[in-house]
């Protein structure tokens, strides 16, 4: 459920006409609905009301300060995977004691930064990492709060690039070896074990893999308890999928019921790290048609491209394509492509879409997650603005980059 709707054939975001925003900020741009963000966060949060829990929104999905702040205001914490994301979370006003930090390759300076800020816990992903953390904490004269991110070896039945909890993935530590590592960590003087964490993948559309992961994590947590190790937190990561096209993912409430069923006899605080399910359908990319080419294959060339939204190119992902002003009847099968010099630059392929003409505005749907956050300057294209609508008002929450921004920090040496 989102708040992008047609009234009299024209697309609105909440009470604001999308074409009015386009006129004022130019195209392309990302557009988010505040009401949708809040609704999705609350739906997820309230589904778990029976369990002590903390929602650490996964910043990687959309890390704009205004988006982070929206969830912080609702009591959310943040899941970060780099010092840069930690910096953003803190800048947005996140409570450090609600920040968790995962990542298979944390650098020493990143670990030190997180420890100095007093985050809730570092989710450790390798043997060397927890020894390094112990050493850094020792030098700082503190105890580092950690959990181990375990890899439960479960196939989440999603795109291979975003399946993280199978043995072949680089993530986490083998759950079979976890007990040994916990015992070793327990003996280290500068570590404080807070719990267990796990994240098996993204865009999951079935409950089975989540439940299986929960069972395996619970089994481990009970063993740890038996050995006198604190399991204050069980972090189950993110991963709940959304509808891009015809997927029918479980509702957060169904997901919660399944987890609560397994979790109620393991008293602790449950952490969730949802990203996509909160922001995915709360955002669109608005782009304008530049040219059309009709022939054996039809192309609609727009001003948005793979550097702005890479998901179709990278994962073969489906993003809905709709006209900002509804166009009657006539449709065609075409590729929607951008101006980038690669044949892989497309937003949609062989798609039945409205018969677009130059000047038309197009909304690329479900672009709120992993849209702007994965965008780049490829082909020296300035990154596009981000706009947030709340009720009848809109706010530019990130300016369009300028040409000067493109070369910021570059230098020609005196040679
Ligand atoms: N926690 C951890 C440790 C993660 O690695 C991820 C996502 C999440 C939470 C949030 O997962 P979500 O709830 O959003 O599924 N760029 C890809 C998705 C990459 C997901 C990476 N990890 C895409 O556009 O589909």
Short mmCIF file of C-alpha atoms and ligand atoms in Angstrom, two decimals:
data_model
loop_
_atom_site.label_atom_id
_atom_site.label_comp_id
_atom_site.label_asym_id
_atom_site.label_seq_id
_atom_site.Cartn_x
_atom_site.Cartn_y
_atom_site.Cartn_z
CA UNK A 1 0.00 0.00 0.00
CA UNK A 2 1.49 3.32 -1.04
CA UNK A 3 0.41 6.87 -1.65
CA UNK A 4 1.17 7.27 -5.36
CA UNK A 5 -2.23 7.45 -6.97
CA UNK A 6 -4.00 8.80 -10.02
CA UNK A 7 -6.70 11.39 -9.70
CA UNK A 8 -8.40 12.41 -12.93
CA UNK A 9 -5.68 10.66 -14.89
CA UNK A 10 -2.76 12.49 -13.25
CA UNK A 11 -0.29 10.93 -10.85
CA UNK A 12 -0.11 12.33 -7.33
CA UNK A 13 2.27 11.63 -4.50
CA UNK A 14 0.01 12.11 -1.47
CA UNK A 15 -1.64 15.45 -2.29
CA UNK A 16 1.05 16.77 -4.65
CA UNK A 17 0.90 16.50 -8.43
CA UNK A 18 4.03 14.74 -9.64
CA UNK A 19 4.17 16.91 -12.77
CA UNK A 20 4.30 20.05 -10.59
CA UNK A 21 7.41 18.75 -8.84
CA UNK A 22 8.96 17.84 -12.20
CA UNK A 23 8.34 21.38 -13.43
CA UNK A 24 10.11 22.83 -10.41
CA UNK A 25 13.06 20.46 -9.91
CA UNK A 26 13.56 19.16 -13.46
CA UNK A 27 14.09 15.49 -14.36
CA UNK A 28 15.15 12.87 -13.49
CA UNK A 29 14.48 12.84 -9.74
CA UNK A 30 13.62 10.45 -6.95
CA UNK A 31 10.36 11.07 -5.15
CA UNK A 32 9.43 9.62 -1.76
CA UNK A 33 6.14 9.66 0.12
CA UNK A 34 6.54 10.41 3.82
CA UNK A 35 3.13 8.94 4.64
CA UNK A 36 4.12 5.68 2.99
CA UNK A 37 7.45 5.55 4.84
CA UNK A 38 5.69 6.04 8.17
CA UNK A 39 2.96 3.56 7.36
CA UNK A 40 5.41 0.84 6.36
CA UNK A 41 7.63 1.37 9.38
CA UNK A 42 4.68 1.26 11.75
CA UNK A 43 3.20 -1.82 10.09
CA UNK A 44 6.48 -3.68 10.59
CA UNK A 45 7.08 -2.38 14.10
CA UNK A 46 3.58 -3.03 15.41
CA UNK A 47 3.53 -6.55 13.97
CA UNK A 48 6.15 -7.47 16.58
CA UNK A 49 4.47 -5.79 19.52
CA UNK A 50 4.25 -9.14 21.36
CA UNK A 51 8.05 -9.51 21.46
CA UNK A 52 10.59 -7.13 22.94
CA UNK A 53 12.16 -5.82 19.76
CA UNK A 54 14.07 -3.05 18.04
CA UNK A 55 13.71 -2.11 14.39
CA UNK A 56 17.12 -1.11 13.03
CA UNK A 57 16.24 0.24 9.60
CA UNK A 58 18.83 -0.88 7.06
CA UNK A 59 20.44 2.32 5.85
CA UNK A 60 21.85 0.80 2.68
CA UNK A 61 18.38 0.68 1.12
CA UNK A 62 18.02 4.45 1.25
CA UNK A 63 20.38 6.48 3.37
CA UNK A 64 19.13 10.01 2.82
CA UNK A 65 19.25 11.94 6.11
CA UNK A 66 15.57 12.88 5.89
CA UNK A 67 14.58 9.25 5.38
CA UNK A 68 16.74 8.10 8.29
CA UNK A 69 15.30 10.85 10.46
CA UNK A 70 11.76 9.77 9.65
CA UNK A 71 12.42 6.35 11.18
CA UNK A 72 14.48 7.71 14.07
CA UNK A 73 11.49 9.88 14.99
CA UNK A 74 9.40 6.70 15.13
CA UNK A 75 11.81 5.14 17.63
CA UNK A 76 13.86 3.19 15.11
CA UNK A 77 17.52 2.31 15.26
CA UNK A 78 19.78 1.88 12.24
CA UNK A 79 21.65 -1.04 10.68
CA UNK A 80 24.89 0.20 9.11
CA UNK A 81 27.55 -1.54 7.05
CA UNK A 82 30.23 1.13 6.79
CA UNK A 83 31.65 4.06 8.70
CA UNK A 84 29.99 6.28 6.12
CA UNK A 85 26.58 4.88 6.98
CA UNK A 86 27.39 5.22 10.67
CA UNK A 87 28.26 8.87 10.08
CA UNK A 88 24.95 9.42 8.27
CA UNK A 89 22.96 7.68 11.00
CA UNK A 90 24.58 9.80 13.70
CA UNK A 91 24.13 12.97 11.64
CA UNK A 92 20.45 12.16 11.29
CA UNK A 93 20.25 11.95 15.07
CA UNK A 94 20.22 8.19 15.65
CA UNK A 95 20.77 6.98 19.20
CA UNK A 96 24.12 5.11 19.07
CA UNK A 97 22.73 2.52 21.47
CA UNK A 98 20.28 1.57 18.70
CA UNK A 99 22.88 1.12 15.94
CA UNK A 100 24.10 -2.28 14.79
CA UNK A 101 27.03 -2.68 12.43
CA UNK A 102 27.34 -5.69 10.10
CA UNK A 103 29.80 -6.21 7.28
CA UNK A 104 32.31 -8.75 6.14
CA UNK A 105 35.15 -6.25 5.74
CA UNK A 106 35.18 -3.68 8.51
CA UNK A 107 38.41 -1.69 8.59
CA UNK A 108 40.28 -0.94 11.80
CA UNK A 109 39.39 2.76 11.69
CA UNK A 110 35.73 1.86 11.14
CA UNK A 111 35.71 -0.45 14.16
CA UNK A 112 37.37 2.21 16.32
CA UNK A 113 34.84 4.83 15.20
CA UNK A 114 31.91 2.52 16.02
CA UNK A 115 33.34 1.65 19.44
CA UNK A 116 34.03 5.26 20.32
CA UNK A 117 30.47 6.20 19.41
CA UNK A 118 29.13 3.47 21.70
CA UNK A 119 26.98 1.53 19.24
CA UNK A 120 24.77 -1.37 20.36
CA UNK A 121 26.88 -4.09 18.73
CA UNK A 122 29.23 -5.08 15.99
CA UNK A 123 28.05 -8.16 14.11
CA UNK A 124 31.31 -10.06 13.63
CA UNK A 125 31.81 -11.99 10.41
CA UNK A 126 35.25 -13.61 10.68
CA UNK A 127 37.71 -15.15 13.08
CA UNK A 128 40.30 -12.44 12.56
CA UNK A 129 37.74 -9.72 13.03
CA UNK A 130 36.84 -10.54 16.62
CA UNK A 131 40.50 -10.73 17.59
CA UNK A 132 41.06 -7.36 15.95
CA UNK A 133 38.06 -5.88 17.77
CA UNK A 134 39.35 -7.25 21.07
CA UNK A 135 42.72 -5.58 20.44
CA UNK A 136 41.20 -2.22 19.48
CA UNK A 137 38.86 -2.26 22.49
CA UNK A 138 41.81 -3.07 24.73
CA UNK A 139 43.72 -0.03 23.48
CA UNK A 140 40.64 2.12 24.06
CA UNK A 141 40.23 0.65 27.54
CA UNK A 142 36.68 -0.55 26.87
CA UNK A 143 34.74 -3.75 26.26
CA UNK A 144 33.44 -4.10 22.72
CA UNK A 145 29.83 -5.25 22.37
CA UNK A 146 29.63 -7.99 19.74
CA UNK A 147 27.47 -10.66 18.30
CA UNK A 148 28.49 -13.21 15.71
CA UNK A 149 26.70 -13.08 12.41
CA UNK A 150 26.15 -16.71 11.65
CA UNK A 151 25.66 -18.22 8.24
CA UNK A 152 22.94 -20.85 8.70
CA UNK A 153 23.31 -22.28 5.19
CA UNK A 154 19.78 -21.70 4.00
CA UNK A 155 18.73 -21.08 0.43
CA UNK A 156 16.52 -17.98 0.50
CA UNK A 157 15.33 -18.61 -3.10
CA UNK A 158 16.22 -15.18 -4.34
CA UNK A 159 18.62 -13.66 -6.88
CA UNK A 160 22.09 -15.18 -6.32
CA UNK A 161 23.69 -11.74 -5.84
CA UNK A 162 21.51 -11.10 -2.80
CA UNK A 163 21.48 -14.57 -1.24
CA UNK A 164 23.73 -14.16 1.80
CA UNK A 165 22.95 -17.05 4.14
CA UNK A 166 24.10 -19.95 1.98
CA UNK A 167 27.43 -21.62 2.64
CA UNK A 168 28.84 -20.40 -0.69
CA UNK A 169 28.29 -16.75 0.31
CA UNK A 170 31.06 -14.65 1.81
CA UNK A 171 28.88 -13.59 4.74
CA UNK A 172 28.91 -14.59 8.36
CA UNK A 173 30.57 -17.52 10.08
CA UNK A 174 29.59 -21.12 9.63
CA UNK A 175 26.92 -21.84 12.21
CA UNK A 176 28.50 -25.25 12.83
CA UNK A 177 31.67 -23.58 14.09
CA UNK A 178 29.98 -20.77 15.94
CA UNK A 179 29.96 -22.40 19.37
CA UNK A 180 33.74 -22.82 19.29
CA UNK A 181 34.21 -19.19 18.40
CA UNK A 182 31.82 -17.98 21.08
CA UNK A 183 33.79 -19.97 23.67
CA UNK A 184 37.01 -18.41 22.48
CA UNK A 185 35.52 -14.89 22.42
CA UNK A 186 34.19 -15.36 25.93
CA UNK A 187 37.74 -15.72 27.18
CA UNK A 188 38.92 -12.51 25.56
CA UNK A 189 39.09 -9.64 28.04
CA UNK A 190 37.80 -6.81 25.87
CA UNK A 191 34.73 -8.38 24.31
CA UNK A 192 31.22 -8.41 25.63
CA UNK A 193 29.01 -10.95 23.92
CA UNK A 194 25.54 -9.51 23.36
CA UNK A 195 23.90 -12.05 21.11
CA UNK A 196 23.58 -13.75 17.76
CA UNK A 197 22.78 -12.28 14.38
CA UNK A 198 21.96 -13.54 10.94
CA UNK A 199 20.73 -12.20 7.59
CA UNK A 200 20.01 -14.76 4.91
CA UNK A 201 19.18 -12.64 1.90
CA UNK A 202 17.03 -9.97 0.37
CA UNK A 203 13.73 -9.85 -1.53
CA UNK A 204 12.50 -13.08 0.04
CA UNK A 205 8.95 -13.96 -0.94
CA UNK A 206 8.46 -17.09 1.20
CA UNK A 207 8.36 -17.51 4.96
CA UNK A 208 10.01 -20.94 5.02
CA UNK A 209 13.65 -19.80 4.85
CA UNK A 210 13.10 -17.17 7.58
CA UNK A 211 11.56 -19.74 9.91
CA UNK A 212 14.32 -22.23 9.23
CA UNK A 213 16.98 -19.59 9.95
CA UNK A 214 15.19 -18.62 13.15
CA UNK A 215 15.14 -22.26 14.27
CA UNK A 216 18.86 -22.67 13.71
CA UNK A 217 19.70 -19.41 15.42
CA UNK A 218 17.49 -20.35 18.35
CA UNK A 219 19.19 -23.71 18.70
CA UNK A 220 22.55 -21.96 18.90
CA UNK A 221 21.25 -19.31 21.31
CA UNK A 222 19.99 -22.00 23.69
CA UNK A 223 23.37 -23.74 23.64
CA UNK A 224 25.08 -20.42 24.40
CA UNK A 225 22.73 -19.80 27.31
CA UNK A 226 23.49 -23.25 28.68
CA UNK A 227 27.14 -22.31 28.72
CA UNK A 228 26.43 -19.11 30.59
CA UNK A 229 26.83 -16.75 27.65
CA UNK A 230 24.58 -13.74 27.44
CA UNK A 231 22.16 -13.71 24.55
CA UNK A 232 20.49 -10.41 25.18
CA UNK A 233 19.81 -9.86 21.49
CA UNK A 234 18.84 -12.02 18.55
CA UNK A 235 19.24 -10.06 15.32
CA UNK A 236 17.36 -11.65 12.43
CA UNK A 237 18.46 -9.18 9.75
CA UNK A 238 16.19 -7.92 7.00
CA UNK A 239 15.13 -9.45 3.75
CA UNK A 240 11.35 -9.39 3.51
CA UNK A 241 10.41 -8.88 -0.14
CA UNK A 242 7.99 -6.51 -1.81
CA UNK A 243 5.76 -6.60 -4.88
CA UNK A 244 7.57 -5.19 -7.89
CA UNK A 245 5.41 -7.03 -10.40
CA UNK A 246 3.50 -10.19 -9.54
CA UNK A 247 5.34 -11.34 -6.42
CA UNK A 248 3.15 -12.06 -3.42
CA UNK A 249 5.47 -11.74 -0.44
CA UNK A 250 4.15 -12.36 3.06
CA UNK A 251 2.76 -9.34 4.87
CA UNK A 252 4.94 -8.18 7.80
CA UNK A 253 2.20 -9.46 10.07
CA UNK A 254 2.49 -13.00 8.68
CA UNK A 255 6.26 -12.78 8.93
CA UNK A 256 5.97 -11.59 12.52
CA UNK A 257 3.53 -14.35 13.47
CA UNK A 258 5.91 -16.99 12.16
CA UNK A 259 8.87 -15.48 14.04
CA UNK A 260 6.90 -14.92 17.23
CA UNK A 261 5.82 -18.59 17.10
CA UNK A 262 9.47 -19.64 17.21
CA UNK A 263 10.75 -16.83 19.38
CA UNK A 264 8.39 -16.66 22.31
CA UNK A 265 10.23 -19.34 24.27
CA UNK A 266 13.57 -17.60 23.77
CA UNK A 267 13.27 -14.44 25.83
CA UNK A 268 15.53 -11.69 24.55
CA UNK A 269 15.26 -8.50 22.50
CA UNK A 270 14.74 -9.24 18.82
CA UNK A 271 16.40 -6.95 16.31
CA UNK A 272 15.15 -6.64 12.74
CA UNK A 273 16.96 -4.86 9.95
CA UNK A 274 14.32 -4.25 7.28
CA UNK A 275 15.23 -2.05 4.35
CA UNK A 276 13.36 -2.72 1.15
CA UNK A 277 10.01 -3.59 2.75
CA UNK A 278 9.93 -0.17 4.39
CA UNK A 279 11.18 2.10 1.61
CA UNK A 280 10.87 0.13 -1.65
CA UNK A 281 7.33 1.04 -2.57
CA UNK A 282 7.57 4.45 -0.92
CA UNK A 283 9.66 5.86 -3.78
CA UNK A 284 9.62 6.34 -7.53
CA UNK A 285 12.07 7.63 -10.11
CA UNK A 286 10.58 10.28 -12.37
CA UNK A 287 12.16 10.61 -15.79
CA UNK A 288 11.24 12.32 -19.06
CA UNK A 289 11.01 10.85 -22.53
CA UNK A 290 13.59 12.36 -24.86
CA UNK A 291 13.07 10.37 -28.06
CA UNK A 292 11.28 7.32 -29.38
CA UNK A 293 12.60 4.98 -32.04
CA UNK A 294 10.22 2.59 -33.70
CA UNK A 295 11.23 -0.30 -35.90
CA UNK A 296 11.85 -4.01 -35.57
CA UNK A 297 12.51 -3.18 -31.93
CA UNK A 298 11.02 -0.14 -30.26
CA UNK A 299 12.96 2.10 -27.91
CA UNK A 300 11.83 4.84 -25.59
CA UNK A 301 14.87 6.92 -24.69
CA UNK A 302 14.48 8.70 -21.35
CA UNK A 303 16.74 11.02 -19.37
CA UNK A 304 17.12 8.54 -16.47
CA UNK A 305 19.66 5.76 -16.86
CA UNK A 306 21.44 2.83 -15.27
CA UNK A 307 23.63 5.17 -13.25
CA UNK A 308 20.46 6.51 -11.60
CA UNK A 309 18.76 3.12 -11.13
CA UNK A 310 20.98 0.11 -11.70
CA UNK A 311 18.65 -2.66 -10.49
CA UNK A 312 17.24 -3.63 -13.92
CA UNK A 313 20.75 -3.82 -15.39
CA UNK A 314 22.42 -5.52 -12.45
CA UNK A 315 19.80 -8.05 -11.39
CA UNK A 316 17.48 -8.13 -14.38
CA UNK A 317 15.02 -6.61 -11.91
CA UNK A 318 11.51 -5.61 -12.87
CA UNK A 319 10.47 -2.03 -12.07
CA UNK A 320 6.98 -0.93 -13.04
CA UNK A 321 6.78 1.74 -15.77
CA UNK A 322 3.79 4.07 -15.76
CA UNK A 323 2.91 7.34 -17.39
CA UNK A 324 2.67 10.32 -15.04
CA UNK A 325 -0.31 11.52 -17.06
CA UNK A 326 -2.47 8.55 -17.98
CA UNK A 327 -2.46 7.92 -21.72
CA UNK A 328 -5.49 6.34 -23.31
CA UNK A 329 -5.58 2.98 -25.02
CA UNK A 330 -2.74 2.62 -27.48
CA UNK A 331 0.20 0.59 -26.14
CA UNK A 332 3.43 -0.83 -27.51
CA UNK A 333 6.17 -3.26 -26.60
CA UNK A 334 9.45 -1.41 -26.15
CA UNK A 335 12.69 -1.15 -24.24
CA UNK A 336 12.95 1.90 -22.01
CA UNK A 337 16.58 2.97 -22.20
CA UNK A 338 18.78 5.76 -20.92
CA UNK A 339 21.48 7.90 -22.53
CA UNK A 340 24.43 5.84 -21.26
CA UNK A 341 26.82 4.34 -23.77
CA UNK A 342 26.15 0.70 -22.95
CA UNK A 343 23.57 -1.68 -24.35
CA UNK A 344 22.98 -2.81 -20.77
CA UNK A 345 21.55 0.61 -19.99
CA UNK A 346 17.84 -0.06 -19.69
CA UNK A 347 15.08 0.50 -17.17
CA UNK A 348 12.73 -2.02 -18.81
CA UNK A 349 13.07 -4.53 -21.62
CA UNK A 350 10.45 -5.88 -24.04
CA UNK A 351 7.79 -4.31 -21.89
CA UNK A 352 4.23 -3.53 -22.87
CA UNK A 353 3.91 0.16 -22.08
CA UNK A 354 1.97 3.26 -23.06
CA UNK A 355 2.80 4.71 -26.47
CA UNK A 356 5.10 7.39 -25.08
CA UNK A 357 6.08 10.55 -26.93
CA UNK A 358 8.94 12.99 -26.40
CA UNK A 359 8.25 15.21 -23.40
CA UNK A 360 6.11 12.66 -21.54
CA UNK A 361 6.89 12.07 -17.89
CA UNK A 362 7.43 8.49 -16.78
CA UNK A 363 7.31 7.09 -13.24
CA UNK A 364 9.55 4.11 -12.55
CA UNK A 365 7.78 2.46 -9.65
CA UNK A 366 9.10 0.73 -6.51
CA UNK A 367 12.38 2.63 -6.68
CA UNK A 368 12.64 3.76 -3.06
CA UNK A 369 15.03 0.97 -2.05
CA UNK A 370 18.46 0.50 -3.62
CA UNK A 371 17.65 3.23 -6.12
CA UNK A 372 19.41 6.43 -5.22
CA UNK A 373 21.69 4.62 -2.77
CA UNK A 374 23.20 2.57 -5.61
CA UNK A 375 23.39 5.45 -8.07
CA UNK A 376 26.68 6.65 -9.49
CA UNK A 377 28.22 9.35 -11.63
CA UNK A 378 28.97 7.02 -14.56
CA UNK A 379 29.25 8.90 -17.86
CA UNK A 380 29.78 11.98 -15.66
CA UNK A 381 26.09 12.30 -15.01
CA UNK A 382 25.34 14.41 -11.93
CA UNK A 383 23.35 12.42 -9.37
CA UNK A 384 19.69 13.34 -9.38
CA UNK A 385 17.79 15.15 -6.63
CA UNK A 386 15.68 13.43 -4.02
CA UNK A 387 12.34 14.92 -3.07
CA UNK A 388 10.12 14.07 -0.10
CA UNK A 389 6.40 14.75 -0.10
CA UNK A 390 4.46 15.16 3.11
CA UNK A 391 0.73 15.73 2.64
CA UNK A 392 0.41 18.73 0.32
CA UNK A 393 4.03 19.91 0.47
CA UNK A 394 7.28 18.78 -1.06
CA UNK A 395 10.86 19.21 0.11
CA UNK A 396 14.07 18.76 -1.84
CA UNK A 397 16.04 16.50 0.52
CA UNK A 398 19.08 16.26 -1.74
CA UNK A 399 19.97 18.73 -4.43
CA UNK A 400 20.79 17.79 -7.97
CA UNK A 401 24.57 17.59 -8.27
CA UNK A 402 26.28 20.29 -10.30
CA UNK A 403 29.08 19.91 -12.83
CA UNK A 404 31.40 21.32 -10.17
CA UNK A 405 30.31 18.48 -7.85
CA UNK A 406 31.42 16.05 -10.53
CA UNK A 407 35.05 17.13 -10.32
CA UNK A 408 35.19 17.94 -6.61
CA UNK A 409 38.45 16.67 -5.15
CA UNK A 410 40.11 16.02 -8.51
CA UNK A 411 43.51 17.54 -9.20
CA UNK A 412 45.78 17.79 -12.21
CA UNK A 413 49.36 17.23 -10.92
CA UNK A 414 52.13 19.62 -12.06
CA UNK A 415 53.76 17.16 -14.47
N1 LIG B 1 20.83 -6.50 7.01
C1 LIG B 1 21.91 -6.91 6.34
C2 LIG B 1 23.06 -7.42 7.07
C3 LIG B 1 21.91 -6.83 4.93
O1 LIG B 1 23.00 -7.24 4.26
C4 LIG B 1 20.79 -6.32 4.24
C5 LIG B 1 20.77 -6.21 2.79
C6 LIG B 1 19.68 -5.89 5.01
C7 LIG B 1 19.74 -6.01 6.39
C8 LIG B 1 18.45 -5.31 4.39
O2 LIG B 1 17.81 -6.18 3.55
P1 LIG B 1 16.37 -5.83 2.93
O3 LIG B 1 15.39 -5.80 4.08
O4 LIG B 1 16.46 -4.52 2.26
O5 LIG B 1 16.12 -6.92 1.99
N2 LIG B 1 20.92 -4.07 -3.89
C9 LIG B 1 20.05 -5.23 -3.81
C10 LIG B 1 19.75 -5.61 -2.38
C11 LIG B 1 20.99 -5.85 -1.55
C12 LIG B 1 20.69 -6.25 -0.15
C13 LIG B 1 21.94 -6.31 0.66
N3 LIG B 1 21.75 -6.56 2.04
C14 LIG B 1 18.78 -4.93 -4.60
O6 LIG B 1 18.64 -3.85 -5.15
O7 LIG B 1 17.91 -5.80 -4.73
#
